[in-house]
Amino acid sequence: MSERINVMVPWLGQEEAAAVAETIASGWVAQGPRVARFEEEFAGAMQAAHAVATTSCTTALHLALIVADVRPGDDVVVPSFSFIATTNAVRYVGANPVFADVDPLTGNITGDTVRAALTPNTRAVIGVDQGGVPLDLDDVRAATDPFKIVVVEDAACGAGSTYKGRPVGAGAEIAAWSFHPRKLLTTGEGGMLTTSNPEWAARAKTLREHAMSVSAADRHRSVLPPAEEYTEVGFNFRMTDLQAAVGLVQLGRLPEIVARRRELAARYQEHIAAIDGLRAVDDPEYGTGNYQSFWVEVEDGYPVDREGLLEALAHADVSARRGIMASHRQPPYRELTPAHGLPVTERLTDRTLILPLFHTLTDADQDRVLAVLRDPRAVS
Ligand SMILES: *Cc1c(COP(=O)(O)O)cnc(C)c1O
């Protein structure tokens, strides 16, 4: 009996455990000095001017749309081809998602697919670095800049990917990141908002903390309690210092994680190129991916279809996943399918699957996966 190969395994070690123990011993476990340091170091690593830690990428996206002044009734262009949180964030602020199709090679929106979805009411666009493949931000901006439309980068999957020689998100006015264990860098749950706009950063920091005029950390430091005010309707989207302690260690591991993932991805790519009817995700010419989701498309001419390949992998005790979802097929958004359809989104959603890829995956494990891909009918 072979051991199960999972799709994703977070890489956590003794250093993370020690950092949490140290935080507990310090007596300060809620948002405090470690969150502040994590924000500072994350901003440095991603070449962002400001960083605001949150409970998740979903809540960071929610805050991003508020500070970018997206209002009820506005239209926001989003890819349907994304985890549903991208679209849900638009609804949280009362705006209307408008779905754009994606490029077949990257799985990301482009200037052209955005242009096809623009309306007179478009206030913002959310562009995703889907599965860690960098978004062509400049191409999208060429479509939106003439209309002063804000581009929010959903970089949930993007830590460690690069765009034109810089970290993804570095060129964005505002970006949102995820530290869920399914992503490269994890804090259990957690997220970050980065922005070049100091006013947006300041408002996001207040909003995540009930829109309190005095932060809990500042209030704690002073002996005479300052009188705080709640300046607008805020949220509790605070990360804990326990999470930030883990995040600081994980951030230090990121270069090593990315290097190993890219090595494993290159090995998959090399072998899959020799298999008729399978196409593997690859780097676009303008950037490098972290291969957060290593997907393959099952084309005509492959011996089995996508479901058949998933079954063959399952028989071999290899966990794989159906590719990125199409949000316009989910109940809350079905009526929003555009008249011209989303043919590339539907093709990728129906024909792709995500293969195991994680830091501690061995070459031998990878060979087991590749053996099934080469001959899916041999497994029963
Ligand atoms: C994972 C993911 C999210 C949600 O991240 P959370 O931190 O779990 O809220 C949003 N957008 C994309 C593209 C994702 O992959």
mmCIF file of C-alpha atoms and ligand atoms in Angstrom:
data_model
loop_
_atom_site.group_PDB
_atom_site.id
_atom_site.type_symbol
_atom_site.label_atom_id
_atom_site.label_comp_id
_atom_site.label_asym_id
_atom_site.label_seq_id
_atom_site.Cartn_x
_atom_site.Cartn_y
_atom_site.Cartn_z
ATOM 1 C CA MET A 1 0.000 0.000 0.000
ATOM 2 C CA SER A 2 1.370 3.388 -0.954
ATOM 3 C CA GLU A 3 0.856 6.400 1.225
ATOM 4 C CA ARG A 4 -1.682 9.053 0.299
ATOM 5 C CA ILE A 5 -0.220 12.064 -1.492
ATOM 6 C CA ASN A 6 -2.085 15.242 -0.563
ATOM 7 C CA VAL A 7 -2.628 18.240 -2.837
ATOM 8 C CA MET A 8 -1.162 20.716 -0.359
ATOM 9 C CA VAL A 9 0.711 20.393 2.925
ATOM 10 C CA PRO A 10 1.745 23.567 4.758
ATOM 11 C CA TRP A 11 5.402 23.741 5.727
ATOM 12 C CA LEU A 12 5.450 24.541 9.445
ATOM 13 C CA GLY A 13 8.208 23.658 11.904
ATOM 14 C CA GLN A 14 9.634 24.075 15.376
ATOM 15 C CA GLU A 15 10.390 27.744 14.737
ATOM 16 C CA GLU A 16 6.680 28.541 14.326
ATOM 17 C CA ALA A 17 5.858 26.570 17.496
ATOM 18 C CA ALA A 18 8.561 28.429 19.416
ATOM 19 C CA ALA A 19 7.322 31.793 18.122
ATOM 20 C CA VAL A 20 3.800 31.026 19.333
ATOM 21 C CA ALA A 21 5.082 29.852 22.737
ATOM 22 C CA GLU A 22 7.094 33.054 23.075
ATOM 23 C CA THR A 23 4.013 35.130 22.214
ATOM 24 C CA ILE A 24 1.940 33.339 24.849
ATOM 25 C CA ALA A 25 4.686 33.867 27.429
ATOM 26 C CA SER A 26 4.709 37.589 26.578
ATOM 27 C CA GLY A 27 1.121 37.896 27.781
ATOM 28 C CA TRP A 28 0.013 39.755 24.635
ATOM 29 C CA VAL A 29 -1.923 37.487 22.279
ATOM 30 C CA ALA A 30 -4.359 39.847 20.470
ATOM 31 C CA GLN A 31 -3.330 42.359 17.773
ATOM 32 C CA GLY A 32 -0.184 44.032 19.065
ATOM 33 C CA PRO A 33 3.552 44.387 18.470
ATOM 34 C CA ARG A 34 3.932 41.189 16.427
ATOM 35 C CA VAL A 35 1.154 42.185 14.054
ATOM 36 C CA ALA A 36 2.872 45.575 13.603
ATOM 37 C CA ARG A 37 6.189 43.858 12.848
ATOM 38 C CA PHE A 38 4.575 41.372 10.474
ATOM 39 C CA GLU A 39 2.948 44.272 8.592
ATOM 40 C CA GLU A 40 6.253 46.083 8.341
ATOM 41 C CA GLU A 41 8.207 43.040 7.155
ATOM 42 C CA PHE A 42 5.484 41.906 4.759
ATOM 43 C CA ALA A 43 5.336 45.378 3.200
ATOM 44 C CA GLY A 44 9.125 45.284 2.828
ATOM 45 C CA ALA A 45 9.141 41.842 1.219
ATOM 46 C CA MET A 46 6.347 42.739 -1.228
ATOM 47 C CA GLN A 47 7.727 46.231 -1.961
ATOM 48 C CA ALA A 48 4.472 47.816 -0.790
ATOM 49 C CA ALA A 49 4.284 51.203 0.934
ATOM 50 C CA HIS A 50 1.736 50.173 3.569
ATOM 51 C CA ALA A 51 0.404 46.882 4.934
ATOM 52 C CA VAL A 52 -2.646 46.242 7.112
ATOM 53 C CA ALA A 53 -3.111 42.765 8.608
ATOM 54 C CA THR A 54 -6.599 41.269 8.629
ATOM 55 C CA THR A 55 -8.378 38.036 9.510
ATOM 56 C CA SER A 56 -8.355 36.765 5.901
ATOM 57 C CA CYS A 57 -7.990 37.784 2.286
ATOM 58 C CA THR A 58 -11.775 37.921 2.110
ATOM 59 C CA THR A 59 -11.927 40.626 4.787
ATOM 60 C CA ALA A 60 -8.937 42.424 3.192
ATOM 61 C CA LEU A 61 -10.850 42.520 -0.120
ATOM 62 C CA HIS A 62 -13.912 43.851 1.706
ATOM 63 C CA LEU A 63 -11.846 46.661 3.281
ATOM 64 C CA ALA A 64 -10.091 47.362 -0.041
ATOM 65 C CA LEU A 65 -13.406 48.010 -1.786
ATOM 66 C CA ILE A 66 -14.597 50.279 1.037
ATOM 67 C CA VAL A 67 -11.436 52.433 1.146
ATOM 68 C CA ALA A 68 -11.406 52.612 -2.679
ATOM 69 C CA ASP A 69 -14.866 54.169 -2.328
ATOM 70 C CA VAL A 70 -16.848 51.468 -4.115
ATOM 71 C CA ARG A 71 -20.471 52.181 -3.286
ATOM 72 C CA PRO A 72 -23.831 50.440 -3.462
ATOM 73 C CA GLY A 73 -24.990 50.266 -7.070
ATOM 74 C CA ASP A 74 -21.492 50.553 -8.580
ATOM 75 C CA ASP A 75 -20.325 47.868 -10.999
ATOM 76 C CA VAL A 76 -17.129 45.952 -10.232
ATOM 77 C CA VAL A 77 -15.541 43.767 -12.919
ATOM 78 C CA VAL A 78 -14.290 40.439 -11.555
ATOM 79 C CA PRO A 79 -13.226 37.129 -13.054
ATOM 80 C CA SER A 80 -15.813 34.402 -12.531
ATOM 81 C CA PHE A 81 -12.788 32.083 -12.700
ATOM 82 C CA SER A 82 -11.734 32.538 -9.059
ATOM 83 C CA PHE A 83 -12.486 31.385 -5.561
ATOM 84 C CA ILE A 84 -15.948 32.744 -4.761
ATOM 85 C CA ALA A 85 -14.642 35.221 -2.148
ATOM 86 C CA THR A 86 -13.458 37.503 -4.979
ATOM 87 C CA THR A 87 -17.050 37.986 -6.118
ATOM 88 C CA ASN A 88 -18.605 37.905 -2.642
ATOM 89 C CA ALA A 89 -16.498 40.922 -1.586
ATOM 90 C CA VAL A 90 -18.261 43.006 -4.250
ATOM 91 C CA ARG A 91 -21.650 42.099 -2.800
ATOM 92 C CA TYR A 92 -20.498 42.939 0.751
ATOM 93 C CA VAL A 93 -20.327 46.630 -0.237
ATOM 94 C CA GLY A 94 -23.646 46.488 -2.110
ATOM 95 C CA ALA A 95 -22.005 46.711 -5.532
ATOM 96 C CA ASN A 96 -22.736 44.542 -8.573
ATOM 97 C CA PRO A 97 -20.212 41.980 -9.828
ATOM 98 C CA VAL A 98 -19.772 41.973 -13.622
ATOM 99 C CA PHE A 99 -17.953 38.887 -14.858
ATOM 100 C CA ALA A 100 -15.008 39.094 -17.255
ATOM 101 C CA ASP A 101 -13.564 36.094 -19.054
ATOM 102 C CA VAL A 102 -9.918 35.063 -18.699
ATOM 103 C CA ASP A 103 -6.897 34.305 -20.835
ATOM 104 C CA PRO A 104 -6.580 30.566 -21.620
ATOM 105 C CA LEU A 105 -2.860 30.444 -20.781
ATOM 106 C CA THR A 106 -2.807 32.363 -17.497
ATOM 107 C CA GLY A 107 -6.368 31.979 -16.229
ATOM 108 C CA ASN A 108 -6.340 35.726 -15.530
ATOM 109 C CA ILE A 109 -8.342 38.683 -16.785
ATOM 110 C CA THR A 110 -6.674 40.838 -19.457
ATOM 111 C CA GLY A 111 -7.159 44.334 -20.850
ATOM 112 C CA ASP A 112 -9.369 42.879 -23.579
ATOM 113 C CA THR A 113 -11.573 40.757 -21.329
ATOM 114 C CA VAL A 114 -11.996 43.722 -18.974
ATOM 115 C CA ARG A 115 -12.920 46.068 -21.863
ATOM 116 C CA ALA A 116 -15.680 43.635 -22.867
ATOM 117 C CA ALA A 117 -17.139 43.854 -19.356
ATOM 118 C CA LEU A 118 -16.900 47.615 -18.667
ATOM 119 C CA THR A 119 -20.121 49.564 -18.122
ATOM 120 C CA PRO A 120 -20.745 53.280 -17.511
ATOM 121 C CA ASN A 121 -21.046 52.375 -13.803
ATOM 122 C CA THR A 122 -17.758 50.473 -13.470
ATOM 123 C CA ARG A 123 -16.007 51.801 -10.403
ATOM 124 C CA ALA A 124 -13.400 49.083 -9.823
ATOM 125 C CA VAL A 125 -11.877 45.911 -11.235
ATOM 126 C CA ILE A 126 -10.587 43.022 -9.155
ATOM 127 C CA GLY A 127 -7.721 41.257 -10.941
ATOM 128 C CA VAL A 128 -6.550 37.916 -9.533
ATOM 129 C CA ASP A 129 -3.112 36.281 -9.637
ATOM 130 C CA GLN A 130 -4.938 33.016 -10.132
ATOM 131 C CA GLY A 131 -3.182 30.012 -8.634
ATOM 132 C CA GLY A 132 -0.094 32.209 -8.317
ATOM 133 C CA VAL A 133 0.163 33.039 -12.032
ATOM 134 C CA PRO A 134 0.935 36.780 -12.136
ATOM 135 C CA LEU A 135 -1.768 39.094 -13.441
ATOM 136 C CA ASP A 136 -0.733 41.359 -16.342
ATOM 137 C CA LEU A 137 -1.536 44.468 -14.314
ATOM 138 C CA ASP A 138 -0.263 46.981 -16.897
ATOM 139 C CA ASP A 139 -2.454 45.427 -19.580
ATOM 140 C CA VAL A 140 -5.508 45.667 -17.304
ATOM 141 C CA ARG A 141 -4.594 49.238 -16.334
ATOM 142 C CA ALA A 142 -4.430 50.225 -19.995
ATOM 143 C CA ALA A 143 -8.141 49.361 -20.141
ATOM 144 C CA THR A 144 -9.124 51.038 -16.867
ATOM 145 C CA ASP A 145 -6.865 54.100 -16.476
ATOM 146 C CA PRO A 146 -8.703 56.235 -19.073
ATOM 147 C CA PHE A 147 -11.829 55.914 -16.896
ATOM 148 C CA LYS A 148 -10.194 56.366 -13.457
ATOM 149 C CA ILE A 149 -11.277 52.879 -12.464
ATOM 150 C CA VAL A 150 -9.474 51.401 -9.443
ATOM 151 C CA VAL A 151 -7.776 48.030 -9.896
ATOM 152 C CA VAL A 152 -7.736 45.903 -6.760
ATOM 153 C CA GLU A 153 -5.271 43.024 -7.019
ATOM 154 C CA ASP A 154 -6.507 39.820 -5.392
ATOM 155 C CA ALA A 155 -3.069 38.424 -4.609
ATOM 156 C CA ALA A 156 -4.475 35.729 -2.289
ATOM 157 C CA CYS A 157 -2.359 33.126 -4.090
ATOM 158 C CA GLY A 158 0.455 35.461 -5.119
ATOM 159 C CA ALA A 159 3.084 35.633 -2.352
ATOM 160 C CA GLY A 160 6.401 34.819 -4.031
ATOM 161 C CA SER A 161 5.245 35.374 -7.630
ATOM 162 C CA THR A 162 6.801 38.187 -9.642
ATOM 163 C CA TYR A 163 5.564 40.629 -12.282
ATOM 164 C CA LYS A 164 8.118 42.389 -14.500
ATOM 165 C CA GLY A 165 10.879 41.729 -11.979
ATOM 166 C CA ARG A 166 9.033 42.853 -8.842
ATOM 167 C CA PRO A 167 6.765 41.004 -6.403
ATOM 168 C CA VAL A 168 3.170 40.808 -7.642
ATOM 169 C CA GLY A 169 1.048 43.480 -5.989
ATOM 170 C CA ALA A 170 4.002 45.905 -5.787
ATOM 171 C CA GLY A 171 2.655 47.970 -8.679
ATOM 172 C CA ALA A 172 -0.973 47.865 -7.548
ATOM 173 C CA GLU A 173 -2.720 50.728 -5.819
ATOM 174 C CA ILE A 174 -4.209 48.168 -3.485
ATOM 175 C CA ALA A 175 -3.855 44.404 -3.072
ATOM 176 C CA ALA A 176 -5.229 41.676 -0.796
ATOM 177 C CA TRP A 177 -3.353 38.560 0.372
ATOM 178 C CA SER A 178 -4.299 35.268 2.024
ATOM 179 C CA PHE A 179 -2.497 33.235 4.673
ATOM 180 C CA HIS A 180 -4.894 30.273 4.558
ATOM 181 C CA PRO A 181 -3.021 26.915 4.704
ATOM 182 C CA ARG A 182 -3.917 26.286 1.051
ATOM 183 C CA LYS A 183 -1.574 29.175 0.128
ATOM 184 C CA LEU A 184 2.256 29.245 0.343
ATOM 185 C CA LEU A 185 2.608 31.293 3.503
ATOM 186 C CA THR A 186 0.188 30.479 6.291
ATOM 187 C CA THR A 187 -0.901 31.814 9.675
ATOM 188 C CA GLY A 188 -3.739 29.267 10.036
ATOM 189 C CA GLU A 189 -6.189 31.906 8.849
ATOM 190 C CA GLY A 190 -5.174 35.455 8.066
ATOM 191 C CA GLY A 191 -4.827 38.104 5.426
ATOM 192 C CA MET A 192 -3.152 41.363 4.515
ATOM 193 C CA LEU A 193 -4.067 44.486 2.613
ATOM 194 C CA THR A 194 -1.210 46.390 0.962
ATOM 195 C CA THR A 195 -1.553 49.799 -0.650
ATOM 196 C CA SER A 196 0.451 52.711 -2.009
ATOM 197 C CA ASN A 197 -2.145 55.145 -0.666
ATOM 198 C CA PRO A 198 -1.448 56.304 2.928
ATOM 199 C CA GLU A 199 -5.015 57.521 3.463
ATOM 200 C CA TRP A 200 -6.459 54.186 2.381
ATOM 201 C CA ALA A 201 -4.037 52.371 4.712
ATOM 202 C CA ALA A 202 -4.988 54.593 7.656
ATOM 203 C CA ARG A 203 -8.713 54.120 7.060
ATOM 204 C CA ALA A 204 -8.333 50.352 6.655
ATOM 205 C CA LYS A 205 -6.417 50.198 9.958
ATOM 206 C CA THR A 206 -9.228 52.004 11.718
ATOM 207 C CA LEU A 207 -12.026 50.066 10.004
ATOM 208 C CA ARG A 208 -10.560 46.680 10.927
ATOM 209 C CA GLU A 209 -10.733 47.729 14.572
ATOM 210 C CA HIS A 210 -14.354 48.874 14.929
ATOM 211 C CA ALA A 211 -13.368 52.303 13.470
ATOM 212 C CA MET A 212 -12.000 53.158 16.903
ATOM 213 C CA SER A 213 -10.115 56.459 17.030
ATOM 214 C CA VAL A 214 -7.635 54.977 19.543
ATOM 215 C CA SER A 215 -6.280 51.484 18.870
ATOM 216 C CA ALA A 216 -6.621 48.842 21.575
ATOM 217 C CA ALA A 217 -2.831 48.622 21.733
ATOM 218 C CA ASP A 218 -2.482 52.382 22.350
ATOM 219 C CA ARG A 219 -5.271 52.335 24.896
ATOM 220 C CA HIS A 220 -3.550 49.528 26.762
ATOM 221 C CA ARG A 221 -0.248 51.402 26.863
ATOM 222 C CA SER A 222 -1.673 54.488 28.519
ATOM 223 C CA VAL A 223 -2.422 54.543 32.243
ATOM 224 C CA LEU A 224 -5.078 57.217 31.979
ATOM 225 C CA PRO A 225 -7.541 55.744 29.471
ATOM 226 C CA PRO A 226 -8.042 58.074 26.487
ATOM 227 C CA ALA A 227 -11.609 58.781 25.378
ATOM 228 C CA GLU A 228 -12.113 56.920 22.130
ATOM 229 C CA GLU A 229 -14.632 57.603 19.438
ATOM 230 C CA TYR A 230 -16.094 55.209 16.853
ATOM 231 C CA THR A 231 -15.839 57.291 13.718
ATOM 232 C CA GLU A 232 -17.944 55.112 11.395
ATOM 233 C CA VAL A 233 -19.412 51.611 11.273
ATOM 234 C CA GLY A 234 -16.331 49.387 11.519
ATOM 235 C CA PHE A 235 -15.500 45.712 11.789
ATOM 236 C CA ASN A 236 -13.479 43.310 13.848
ATOM 237 C CA PHE A 237 -11.012 42.093 11.217
ATOM 238 C CA ARG A 238 -8.015 41.968 13.570
ATOM 239 C CA MET A 239 -5.246 39.411 13.208
ATOM 240 C CA THR A 240 -3.863 38.064 16.499
ATOM 241 C CA ASP A 241 -0.234 38.315 17.605
ATOM 242 C CA LEU A 242 -0.248 34.491 17.768
ATOM 243 C CA GLN A 243 -0.916 34.418 14.014
ATOM 244 C CA ALA A 244 1.565 37.203 13.256
ATOM 245 C CA ALA A 245 4.287 35.331 15.166
ATOM 246 C CA VAL A 246 3.748 32.378 12.802
ATOM 247 C CA GLY A 247 3.569 34.716 9.815
ATOM 248 C CA LEU A 248 6.944 36.282 10.603
ATOM 249 C CA VAL A 249 8.633 32.867 10.578
ATOM 250 C CA GLN A 250 6.737 31.826 7.447
ATOM 251 C CA LEU A 251 7.737 35.021 5.636
ATOM 252 C CA GLY A 252 11.375 34.111 6.271
ATOM 253 C CA ARG A 253 10.762 30.693 4.698
ATOM 254 C CA LEU A 254 9.052 32.096 1.596
ATOM 255 C CA PRO A 255 12.101 32.280 -0.725
ATOM 256 C CA GLU A 256 12.953 28.658 0.050
ATOM 257 C CA ILE A 257 9.338 27.548 -0.417
ATOM 258 C CA VAL A 258 9.099 29.306 -3.786
ATOM 259 C CA ALA A 259 12.412 27.879 -5.002
ATOM 260 C CA ARG A 260 11.375 24.312 -4.169
ATOM 261 C CA ARG A 261 7.900 24.735 -5.690
ATOM 262 C CA ARG A 262 9.387 26.121 -8.905
ATOM 263 C CA GLU A 263 11.838 23.227 -9.043
ATOM 264 C CA LEU A 264 9.009 20.703 -8.650
ATOM 265 C CA ALA A 265 6.852 22.616 -11.149
ATOM 266 C CA ALA A 266 9.655 22.564 -13.731
ATOM 267 C CA ARG A 267 9.942 18.808 -13.252
ATOM 268 C CA TYR A 268 6.179 18.353 -13.760
ATOM 269 C CA GLN A 269 6.308 20.618 -16.839
ATOM 270 C CA GLU A 270 9.199 18.758 -18.418
ATOM 271 C CA HIS A 271 7.514 15.354 -18.081
ATOM 272 C CA ILE A 272 3.984 16.536 -18.900
ATOM 273 C CA ALA A 273 5.225 18.158 -22.129
ATOM 274 C CA ALA A 274 5.899 14.628 -23.381
ATOM 275 C CA ILE A 275 2.326 13.438 -22.686
ATOM 276 C CA ASP A 276 -0.157 13.915 -25.541
ATOM 277 C CA GLY A 277 -3.384 15.645 -24.549
ATOM 278 C CA LEU A 278 -2.172 17.270 -21.319
ATOM 279 C CA ARG A 279 -1.184 20.915 -21.010
ATOM 280 C CA ALA A 280 0.487 22.214 -17.835
ATOM 281 C CA VAL A 281 0.296 25.739 -16.440
ATOM 282 C CA ASP A 282 3.447 27.734 -17.202
ATOM 283 C CA ASP A 283 5.030 31.132 -16.503
ATOM 284 C CA PRO A 284 3.807 33.989 -18.692
ATOM 285 C CA GLU A 285 6.586 35.892 -20.484
ATOM 286 C CA TYR A 286 6.213 38.915 -18.174
ATOM 287 C CA GLY A 287 6.641 37.156 -14.822
ATOM 288 C CA THR A 288 7.227 34.089 -12.674
ATOM 289 C CA GLY A 289 4.662 32.089 -10.743
ATOM 290 C CA ASN A 290 4.909 30.477 -7.313
ATOM 291 C CA TYR A 291 2.755 27.564 -8.592
ATOM 292 C CA GLN A 292 0.354 27.870 -5.661
ATOM 293 C CA SER A 293 -1.967 25.707 -7.802
ATOM 294 C CA PHE A 294 -0.225 23.532 -10.354
ATOM 295 C CA TRP A 295 -2.948 22.801 -12.895
ATOM 296 C CA VAL A 296 -3.121 20.722 -16.051
ATOM 297 C CA GLU A 297 -5.723 20.944 -18.786
ATOM 298 C CA VAL A 298 -7.063 17.637 -20.130
ATOM 299 C CA GLU A 299 -7.373 18.193 -23.882
ATOM 300 C CA ASP A 300 -9.070 16.218 -26.650
ATOM 301 C CA GLY A 301 -6.863 13.255 -27.504
ATOM 302 C CA TYR A 302 -6.030 12.315 -23.909
ATOM 303 C CA PRO A 303 -7.196 8.732 -23.140
ATOM 304 C CA VAL A 304 -9.692 9.822 -20.430
ATOM 305 C CA ASP A 305 -11.542 13.014 -19.574
ATOM 306 C CA ARG A 306 -10.908 15.165 -16.486
ATOM 307 C CA GLU A 307 -13.246 13.119 -14.268
ATOM 308 C CA GLY A 308 -11.575 9.922 -15.503
ATOM 309 C CA LEU A 309 -8.158 11.283 -14.639
ATOM 310 C CA LEU A 310 -9.332 12.347 -11.172
ATOM 311 C CA GLU A 311 -10.596 8.800 -10.617
ATOM 312 C CA ALA A 312 -7.330 7.254 -11.814
ATOM 313 C CA LEU A 313 -5.369 9.510 -9.449
ATOM 314 C CA ALA A 314 -7.716 8.640 -6.567
ATOM 315 C CA HIS A 315 -7.172 4.917 -7.245
ATOM 316 C CA ALA A 316 -3.433 5.522 -6.956
ATOM 317 C CA ASP A 317 -4.026 7.323 -3.630
ATOM 318 C CA VAL A 318 -3.099 10.685 -5.127
ATOM 319 C CA SER A 319 -5.305 13.614 -4.088
ATOM 320 C CA ALA A 320 -6.036 16.037 -6.870
ATOM 321 C CA ARG A 321 -8.699 18.735 -7.161
ATOM 322 C CA ARG A 322 -10.986 19.962 -9.889
ATOM 323 C CA GLY A 323 -9.571 23.203 -11.294
ATOM 324 C CA ILE A 324 -10.479 26.732 -10.236
ATOM 325 C CA MET A 325 -14.236 27.218 -9.866
ATOM 326 C CA ALA A 326 -16.485 29.383 -12.030
ATOM 327 C CA SER A 327 -18.384 31.701 -9.695
ATOM 328 C CA HIS A 328 -21.117 32.438 -12.261
ATOM 329 C CA ARG A 329 -22.295 28.827 -11.928
ATOM 330 C CA GLN A 330 -22.953 29.153 -8.195
ATOM 331 C CA PRO A 331 -26.513 29.862 -6.974
ATOM 332 C CA PRO A 332 -26.002 33.508 -5.856
ATOM 333 C CA TYR A 333 -24.526 34.522 -9.220
ATOM 334 C CA ARG A 334 -26.172 32.359 -11.878
ATOM 335 C CA GLU A 335 -28.316 35.194 -13.177
ATOM 336 C CA LEU A 336 -25.198 37.282 -13.797
ATOM 337 C CA THR A 337 -23.828 35.119 -16.628
ATOM 338 C CA PRO A 338 -23.072 37.637 -19.386
ATOM 339 C CA ALA A 339 -24.924 37.345 -22.707
ATOM 340 C CA HIS A 340 -21.657 36.713 -24.570
ATOM 341 C CA GLY A 341 -20.859 33.865 -22.164
ATOM 342 C CA LEU A 342 -17.569 33.020 -20.491
ATOM 343 C CA PRO A 343 -16.218 30.329 -22.831
ATOM 344 C CA VAL A 344 -12.602 30.263 -21.611
ATOM 345 C CA THR A 345 -13.662 30.245 -17.949
ATOM 346 C CA GLU A 346 -16.008 27.316 -18.608
ATOM 347 C CA ARG A 347 -13.413 25.395 -20.590
ATOM 348 C CA LEU A 348 -10.726 25.784 -17.914
ATOM 349 C CA THR A 349 -13.151 25.007 -15.086
ATOM 350 C CA ASP A 350 -14.393 21.857 -16.831
ATOM 351 C CA ARG A 351 -11.086 20.560 -18.101
ATOM 352 C CA THR A 352 -8.417 21.415 -15.551
ATOM 353 C CA LEU A 353 -7.306 19.687 -12.392
ATOM 354 C CA ILE A 354 -4.819 20.633 -9.693
ATOM 355 C CA LEU A 355 -1.950 18.238 -8.925
ATOM 356 C CA PRO A 356 -0.119 17.745 -5.605
ATOM 357 C CA LEU A 357 2.596 20.326 -5.070
ATOM 358 C CA PHE A 358 4.044 21.280 -1.691
ATOM 359 C CA HIS A 359 7.418 21.973 -0.129
ATOM 360 C CA THR A 360 8.036 18.466 1.208
ATOM 361 C CA LEU A 361 6.784 16.588 -1.871
ATOM 362 C CA THR A 362 9.557 14.185 -2.877
ATOM 363 C CA ASP A 363 10.722 13.382 -6.393
ATOM 364 C CA ALA A 364 9.531 9.789 -5.772
ATOM 365 C CA ASP A 365 6.021 11.051 -4.887
ATOM 366 C CA GLN A 366 6.031 13.188 -7.993
ATOM 367 C CA ASP A 367 7.056 10.186 -10.098
ATOM 368 C CA ARG A 368 3.996 8.326 -8.742
ATOM 369 C CA VAL A 369 1.759 11.177 -9.911
ATOM 370 C CA LEU A 370 3.458 11.302 -13.307
ATOM 371 C CA ALA A 371 3.062 7.524 -13.791
ATOM 372 C CA VAL A 372 -0.733 7.941 -13.520
ATOM 373 C CA LEU A 373 -0.712 10.891 -15.930
ATOM 374 C CA ARG A 374 1.242 8.865 -18.488
ATOM 375 C CA ASP A 375 -1.107 5.895 -18.338
ATOM 376 C CA PRO A 376 -4.383 6.683 -16.550
ATOM 377 C CA ARG A 377 -5.948 3.433 -17.786
ATOM 378 C CA ALA A 378 -3.300 1.242 -16.161
ATOM 379 C CA VAL A 379 -4.648 2.134 -12.713
ATOM 380 C CA SER A 380 -7.706 0.254 -11.509
HETATM 381 C C1 LIG B 1 -7.994 31.728 -1.164
HETATM 382 C C2 LIG B 1 -8.509 32.844 -1.962
HETATM 383 C C3 LIG B 1 -9.290 33.860 -1.390
HETATM 384 C C4 LIG B 1 -9.771 33.807 0.033
HETATM 385 O O1 LIG B 1 -8.744 33.852 0.958
HETATM 386 P P1 LIG B 1 -9.095 33.714 2.517
HETATM 387 O O2 LIG B 1 -7.849 34.151 3.209
HETATM 388 O O3 LIG B 1 -9.405 32.267 2.762
HETATM 389 O O4 LIG B 1 -10.256 34.588 2.800
HETATM 390 C C5 LIG B 1 -9.655 34.929 -2.183
HETATM 391 N N1 LIG B 1 -9.304 34.998 -3.473
HETATM 392 C C6 LIG B 1 -8.579 34.030 -4.064
HETATM 393 C C7 LIG B 1 -8.197 34.166 -5.499
HETATM 394 C C8 LIG B 1 -8.176 32.914 -3.335
HETATM 395 O O5 LIG B 1 -7.479 31.945 -3.930
#
